[in-house]
């Protein structure tokens, strides 16, 4: 049977030290539940002695019923010259009411002398006594040996004495920390070897990512006997982050044959990774290995053609093992295979080769004119729909006019800029003419188009624009540059992206806006029935 590795998540404590990461108490409780479902063994909730929010979290966490995960509270050893039983920080740890506590202490002589400002012997005493005090309360005690690798480099004898003190105190696991994140995997292996010869206590690893080696260092530590790996979801953490558990866990299980989570739980990894980024209010990094949206995305025509024949030809694992999916991107690099793949994804069993070829030619032509379909799937789907000879669009533009006027009203002191748009569209045999004002020219155009369409298609009112991005494509050309507009629209839980490109920003916006509404009309079956209706979920 495969030996098993304990996973200790510190997203809620060390992870929140990352720039831009912040969780409310409610967020933290929800993340604990999610990590428990994923099967994480230990979840560090915070440092109750350092801030009231973490103390409140532990109060509320008592009500959680977890099936697997054990909650851990974090703190540090007692102060020099102090006694553990009267140390406010250690007493706060007891108050947190968890079965597991983790305390951090110094192992680098430089830190003992210059930062803690005490003697080397006094530091050993506070480590030993703090661990022993918490053990005497019947708790599972993990000891984080801060700066262990740097300390070992500076004074190996002292660094080893520091973990021996934790072992004498009775620590259940001693975690060697690469706090500054600059160690190499070969160094980690060597130091682990030496540490495991010095103490009988199980060892763990806590690595930071400053040399982009946190995952590699964690795996090297496991190879050298670490029984526990600490890290965070998506690698959140101070500076360049902590070791990313979303990479470590699948590497341990799928590549190195260790037992860690149940197989069924591993298949939830992508979902949990995205859930945590959602609550952190950070966009999920598409390039994250295993769990990122691009981790199994294929763009080049040759790769796609090969993956269609044989899925594993360009993938290191089956994405389903970590709950991710293969994606095929559409771009000027595509081959006919990309188009056929997309057609199948849309439920079109047979897209005639000639038509796939025509769609591909159109994609390449439009991309050369500044469109980009990779980030605008809805526009690409419309391209496929429009390739049918019998397709009749739900509306067609006859013309539009946009007026932007800046003037000073005598009654008010401020200058005002007014935007108004007039739109003429054809719906079936009817021609409608509307006008609307807006906060800017694009907004006015959007309002006027909606006004024209709502009487025929009330569902248009469901659509709201959630993001509007403008990109200048040939920067050197200044105000004559080609412009790409990408729009994200939403209705209920659904979101879709459309693109427009032109030398004129209003024109580019119009194309993306019109695509957005046309897409929703097809999706909600408001347009002429077509064998190519997009009634499949938006990928
Ligand atoms: Zn850390």
Coordinates of C-alpha atoms in Angstrom, one line a residue, residues 49-420:
X49 CA -3.6 36.0 19.1
X50 CA -2.9 38.4 16.3
X51 CA -6.3 39.9 15.3
X52 CA -9.9 40.0 16.4
X53 CA -11.2 38.7 13.1
X54 CA -9.3 35.4 13.5
X55 CA -10.4 35.1 17.2
X56 CA -14.0 35.6 16.0
X57 CA -13.5 33.0 13.3
X58 CA -12.5 30.3 15.8
X59 CA -15.5 31.2 18.0
X60 CA -17.8 30.6 15.0
X61 CA -15.9 27.6 13.8
X62 CA -16.9 25.6 16.8
X63 CA -20.3 25.3 15.1
X64 CA -18.8 23.6 12.0
X65 CA -19.3 19.9 11.6
X66 CA -16.4 18.6 9.6
X67 CA -16.1 15.1 8.3
X68 CA -12.4 14.9 7.8
X69 CA -10.4 18.0 8.3
X70 CA -9.1 19.0 11.7
X71 CA -8.9 22.7 12.3
X72 CA -5.6 24.1 13.6
X73 CA -4.9 27.4 15.3
X74 CA -1.6 29.2 14.8
X75 CA 0.6 31.1 17.1
X76 CA 4.2 31.5 18.2
X77 CA 6.3 30.3 21.1
X78 CA 6.1 32.3 24.4
X79 CA 8.2 35.5 24.7
X80 CA 11.8 35.3 25.9
X81 CA 12.0 35.5 29.7
X82 CA 8.3 34.7 29.9
X83 CA 6.4 31.6 31.0
X84 CA 4.1 29.7 28.6
X85 CA 1.3 29.5 31.1
X86 CA 1.1 33.3 31.4
X87 CA 1.8 34.1 27.7
X88 CA -1.2 35.9 26.2
X89 CA -0.6 34.6 22.7
X90 CA -0.4 30.9 23.9
X91 CA -3.6 31.4 26.1
X92 CA -5.4 32.8 23.0
X93 CA -4.4 29.6 21.2
X94 CA -6.0 27.5 23.9
X95 CA -9.1 29.7 23.7
X96 CA -9.5 28.9 20.0
X97 CA -10.7 25.5 21.1
X98 CA -9.1 23.4 18.3
X99 CA -7.6 20.0 18.8
X100 CA -4.5 20.9 16.8
X101 CA -2.3 23.9 17.4
X102 CA 0.8 25.0 15.4
X103 CA 3.4 27.3 16.9
X104 CA 6.3 28.9 15.1
X105 CA 9.8 29.4 16.6
X106 CA 13.2 30.5 15.6
X107 CA 16.0 28.2 14.2
X108 CA 18.4 30.7 12.7
X109 CA 20.9 32.2 15.1
X110 CA 20.8 35.5 13.3
X111 CA 17.1 35.8 14.0
X112 CA 17.5 34.8 17.7
X113 CA 20.3 37.4 18.3
X114 CA 19.1 40.3 16.1
X115 CA 15.3 39.9 15.7
X116 CA 14.2 38.2 18.9
X117 CA 17.1 39.8 20.8
X118 CA 17.7 37.0 23.2
X119 CA 20.3 34.3 23.8
X120 CA 20.6 31.1 21.9
X121 CA 19.9 29.1 25.0
X122 CA 16.8 31.1 26.0
X123 CA 15.4 30.5 22.5
X124 CA 15.8 26.7 23.0
X125 CA 14.0 27.0 26.4
X126 CA 11.0 28.9 25.1
X127 CA 10.6 26.4 22.2
X128 CA 10.8 23.4 24.5
X129 CA 8.5 24.8 27.2
X130 CA 5.9 26.3 24.8
X131 CA 5.5 22.9 23.1
X132 CA 5.4 21.0 26.4
X133 CA 2.8 23.4 27.8
X134 CA 0.5 22.9 24.8
X135 CA 1.1 19.1 24.9
X136 CA 0.1 19.1 28.6
X137 CA -3.3 20.4 27.6
X138 CA -3.8 17.3 25.5
X139 CA -3.4 19.0 22.1
X140 CA -1.8 17.8 18.9
X141 CA 1.1 20.2 18.5
X142 CA 2.9 21.0 15.3
X143 CA 6.1 23.0 15.5
X144 CA 7.0 25.2 12.5
X145 CA 10.8 25.7 12.5
X146 CA 11.0 29.1 10.9
X147 CA 13.9 29.8 8.5
X148 CA 15.2 26.3 9.1
X149 CA 17.1 26.0 5.8
X150 CA 18.8 29.4 6.1
X151 CA 19.5 28.7 9.8
X152 CA 21.0 25.4 8.8
X153 CA 23.2 27.0 6.3
X154 CA 24.4 29.6 8.8
X155 CA 24.8 27.3 11.9
X156 CA 23.7 23.7 11.3
X157 CA 24.4 22.7 14.9
X158 CA 22.1 25.4 16.3
X159 CA 19.3 24.8 13.8
X160 CA 19.4 21.1 14.7
X161 CA 19.4 22.0 18.5
X162 CA 16.2 24.1 17.9
X163 CA 14.3 21.2 16.4
X164 CA 15.7 18.9 19.1
X165 CA 14.2 21.3 21.7
X166 CA 10.8 21.0 20.0
X167 CA 11.1 17.2 19.9
X168 CA 12.0 17.2 23.7
X169 CA 8.9 19.3 24.3
X170 CA 6.9 16.5 22.6
X171 CA 5.9 18.0 19.3
X172 CA 3.8 15.6 17.1
X173 CA 5.4 16.9 13.9
X174 CA 8.2 19.3 13.2
X175 CA 7.8 21.3 10.0
X176 CA 11.0 22.6 8.4
X177 CA 10.2 26.0 6.9
X178 CA 11.8 27.6 3.9
X179 CA 10.5 31.0 5.1
X180 CA 12.5 33.1 2.6
X181 CA 11.7 30.7 -0.2
X182 CA 15.2 30.7 -1.7
X183 CA 16.3 27.1 -1.2
X184 CA 16.9 24.6 -4.0
X185 CA 15.5 21.1 -4.1
X186 CA 18.9 19.5 -3.7
X187 CA 19.5 21.6 -0.6
X188 CA 16.1 20.7 0.8
X189 CA 16.8 17.0 0.3
X190 CA 20.2 17.2 2.0
X191 CA 18.9 19.2 5.0
X192 CA 16.0 16.8 5.4
X193 CA 18.4 14.0 5.6
X194 CA 20.4 15.6 8.3
X195 CA 17.3 16.7 10.3
X196 CA 15.8 13.2 10.2
X197 CA 19.0 11.8 11.6
X198 CA 18.8 14.2 14.5
X199 CA 15.2 13.8 15.6
X200 CA 12.8 10.9 15.7
X201 CA 9.7 13.1 15.4
X202 CA 8.0 13.1 12.0
X203 CA 9.0 16.0 9.8
X204 CA 7.0 18.3 7.5
X205 CA 7.8 20.9 4.9
X206 CA 6.5 24.5 4.6
X207 CA 8.0 26.2 1.5
X208 CA 7.7 29.6 0.0
X209 CA 8.0 30.3 -3.7
X210 CA 10.6 33.0 -4.1
X211 CA 12.8 30.9 -6.3
X212 CA 9.7 29.5 -8.0
X213 CA 10.6 26.2 -6.4
X214 CA 8.1 25.8 -3.6
X215 CA 6.3 22.9 -5.3
X216 CA 9.6 21.2 -6.3
X217 CA 11.0 21.8 -2.8
X218 CA 7.9 20.2 -1.2
X219 CA 8.2 17.2 -3.4
X220 CA 11.9 16.9 -2.7
X221 CA 11.1 17.0 1.0
X222 CA 8.5 14.2 0.6
X223 CA 11.1 12.1 -1.3
X224 CA 13.4 12.6 1.7
X225 CA 10.8 11.5 4.2
X226 CA 8.5 14.4 5.0
X227 CA 5.2 13.1 6.3
X228 CA 3.3 16.4 6.1
X229 CA 3.2 19.1 3.4
X230 CA 2.0 22.5 4.1
X231 CA 0.8 24.9 1.4
X232 CA -2.1 27.0 0.2
X233 CA -4.7 26.8 -2.5
X234 CA -3.5 28.4 -5.8
X235 CA -0.2 29.1 -4.0
X236 CA -1.6 32.3 -2.4
X237 CA 0.9 33.8 0.1
X238 CA 3.3 36.5 0.9
X239 CA 5.6 37.9 -1.8
X240 CA 5.7 35.2 -4.5
X241 CA 3.4 32.9 -2.6
X242 CA 3.4 29.6 -0.7
X243 CA 3.7 26.1 -2.1
X244 CA 0.7 25.5 -4.3
X245 CA -1.3 22.5 -3.0
X246 CA -3.3 22.4 -6.2
X247 CA 0.0 21.3 -7.9
X248 CA 1.5 19.4 -5.0
X249 CA -1.5 17.1 -4.4
X250 CA -1.9 15.8 -8.0
X251 CA 1.9 15.4 -8.3
X252 CA 2.0 13.3 -5.1
X253 CA -0.9 11.2 -6.1
X254 CA -0.7 10.9 -9.9
X255 CA 3.1 11.0 -10.4
X256 CA 4.7 9.8 -7.2
X257 CA 2.2 7.2 -6.1
X258 CA 1.5 8.5 -2.6
X259 CA -1.9 8.3 -0.9
X260 CA -3.3 11.7 -0.1
X261 CA -6.9 12.3 -0.9
X262 CA -9.5 9.8 -2.2
X263 CA -9.6 9.6 -6.0
X264 CA -13.1 11.0 -6.0
X265 CA -12.0 14.0 -4.0
X266 CA -9.0 14.7 -6.3
X267 CA -11.6 15.1 -9.1
X268 CA -12.9 18.1 -7.2
X269 CA -9.6 19.9 -7.1
X270 CA -10.3 22.3 -10.0
X271 CA -13.7 23.2 -8.5
X272 CA -12.3 24.0 -5.1
X273 CA -9.3 25.9 -6.5
X274 CA -11.8 28.2 -8.5
X275 CA -14.1 28.5 -5.5
X276 CA -11.2 29.8 -3.3
X277 CA -10.2 32.3 -5.9
X278 CA -13.8 33.5 -6.2
X279 CA -14.0 34.1 -2.5
X280 CA -10.6 35.8 -2.6
X281 CA -12.1 38.0 -5.3
X282 CA -9.1 37.3 -7.5
X283 CA -9.4 36.1 -11.1
X284 CA -8.4 32.5 -11.4
X285 CA -5.0 32.3 -13.1
X286 CA -5.6 30.4 -16.3
X287 CA -2.1 29.2 -16.4
X288 CA -2.2 27.3 -13.1
X289 CA -1.0 23.8 -13.7
X290 CA -3.6 21.1 -13.4
X291 CA -6.5 23.4 -12.4
X292 CA -6.1 26.5 -14.7
X293 CA -8.5 27.1 -17.6
X294 CA -5.6 26.8 -20.0
X295 CA -4.0 23.8 -18.4
X296 CA -5.5 21.5 -21.1
X297 CA -6.3 24.1 -23.8
X298 CA -5.1 23.4 -27.3
X299 CA -4.7 26.1 -29.8
X300 CA -2.3 25.0 -32.6
X301 CA -4.0 23.2 -35.4
X302 CA -1.5 20.3 -35.4
X303 CA -1.9 19.7 -31.7
X304 CA -5.7 19.8 -32.0
X305 CA -5.6 17.4 -34.9
X306 CA -3.5 15.0 -32.8
X307 CA -5.6 15.3 -29.7
X308 CA -8.7 14.5 -31.7
X309 CA -7.1 11.2 -32.8
X310 CA -5.6 10.4 -29.4
X311 CA -6.4 12.5 -26.3
X312 CA -3.2 11.8 -24.5
X313 CA -0.9 12.8 -27.3
X314 CA -0.5 16.4 -26.0
X315 CA -1.6 16.0 -22.4
X316 CA 0.4 14.8 -19.4
X317 CA -2.7 13.5 -17.5
X318 CA -6.4 13.0 -18.2
X319 CA -7.8 16.4 -17.1
X320 CA -10.9 14.6 -15.6
X321 CA -8.6 13.2 -12.9
X322 CA -8.4 16.7 -11.4
X323 CA -11.8 17.8 -12.5
X324 CA -10.5 19.9 -15.3
X325 CA -11.5 19.7 -19.0
X326 CA -9.8 19.8 -22.3
X327 CA -10.5 22.9 -24.4
X328 CA -9.9 23.7 -28.0
X329 CA -9.2 27.4 -28.8
X330 CA -10.1 29.1 -32.0
X331 CA -7.6 31.4 -33.6
X332 CA -5.6 32.1 -36.7
X333 CA -3.4 29.2 -35.6
X334 CA -6.3 26.8 -35.9
X335 CA -6.7 24.0 -38.4
X336 CA -10.0 22.5 -39.6
X337 CA -9.8 20.1 -36.7
X338 CA -10.3 23.0 -34.2
X339 CA -13.5 24.0 -36.0
X340 CA -14.8 20.4 -36.2
X341 CA -14.0 19.9 -32.5
X342 CA -16.0 23.1 -31.6
X343 CA -18.9 22.0 -33.8
X344 CA -19.0 18.7 -31.9
X345 CA -18.9 20.5 -28.6
X346 CA -22.0 22.4 -29.8
X347 CA -23.7 19.2 -30.5
X348 CA -23.4 19.3 -34.3
X349 CA -22.6 15.8 -35.3
X350 CA -21.7 16.6 -38.8
X351 CA -20.3 19.9 -40.1
X352 CA -19.6 19.4 -43.7
X353 CA -15.9 19.7 -44.4
X354 CA -16.4 22.4 -47.0
X355 CA -18.3 24.5 -44.4
X356 CA -15.7 23.9 -41.7
X357 CA -13.1 25.1 -44.2
X358 CA -15.1 28.2 -45.0
X359 CA -15.5 29.0 -41.3
X360 CA -11.8 28.5 -40.8
X361 CA -11.0 30.9 -43.7
X362 CA -13.4 33.5 -42.2
X363 CA -11.7 33.2 -38.7
X364 CA -8.3 33.7 -40.2
X365 CA -9.5 36.6 -42.3
X366 CA -11.2 38.3 -39.3
X367 CA -8.2 37.7 -37.0
X368 CA -5.9 39.4 -39.5
X369 CA -8.3 42.4 -39.2
X370 CA -8.0 42.5 -35.4
X371 CA -10.7 40.2 -34.2
X372 CA -9.7 37.6 -31.7
X373 CA -12.0 34.6 -31.1
X374 CA -10.1 32.9 -28.4
X375 CA -11.7 35.2 -25.8
X376 CA -15.0 35.6 -27.6
X377 CA -16.6 32.2 -28.0
X378 CA -20.1 33.6 -28.6
X379 CA -18.9 35.5 -31.6
X380 CA -17.2 32.4 -32.9
X381 CA -20.4 30.4 -32.5
X382 CA -22.3 33.0 -34.4
X383 CA -19.8 32.7 -37.2
X384 CA -20.6 29.0 -37.4
X385 CA -24.3 29.7 -37.3
X386 CA -24.0 32.4 -40.0
X387 CA -22.2 30.0 -42.3
X388 CA -25.5 28.2 -42.9
X389 CA -27.1 29.3 -46.1
X390 CA -30.6 29.4 -44.7
X391 CA -29.7 31.4 -41.6
X392 CA -31.8 34.5 -41.1
X393 CA -30.5 36.8 -38.3
X394 CA -33.0 38.0 -35.7
X395 CA -32.2 41.6 -36.6
X396 CA -30.1 43.6 -39.1
X397 CA -28.5 47.0 -38.8
X398 CA -29.7 49.5 -41.4
X399 CA -27.7 52.4 -40.0
X400 CA -26.7 54.3 -36.9
X401 CA -25.6 57.7 -35.9
X402 CA -23.9 58.8 -32.7
X403 CA -23.6 62.4 -31.6
X404 CA -21.3 63.5 -28.8
X405 CA -21.7 67.1 -27.7
X406 CA -19.7 69.0 -25.1
X407 CA -21.1 72.3 -23.9
X408 CA -21.4 74.6 -20.9
X409 CA -24.9 75.2 -19.6
X410 CA -25.4 78.7 -18.4
X411 CA -27.5 77.4 -15.4
X412 CA -24.7 75.1 -14.3
X413 CA -21.0 75.9 -13.9
X414 CA -19.7 72.5 -15.0
X415 CA -19.2 71.5 -18.6
X416 CA -21.3 68.6 -19.8
X417 CA -20.7 65.9 -22.4
X418 CA -23.9 64.5 -23.9
X419 CA -24.1 61.4 -26.0
X420 CA -27.0 60.4 -28.1

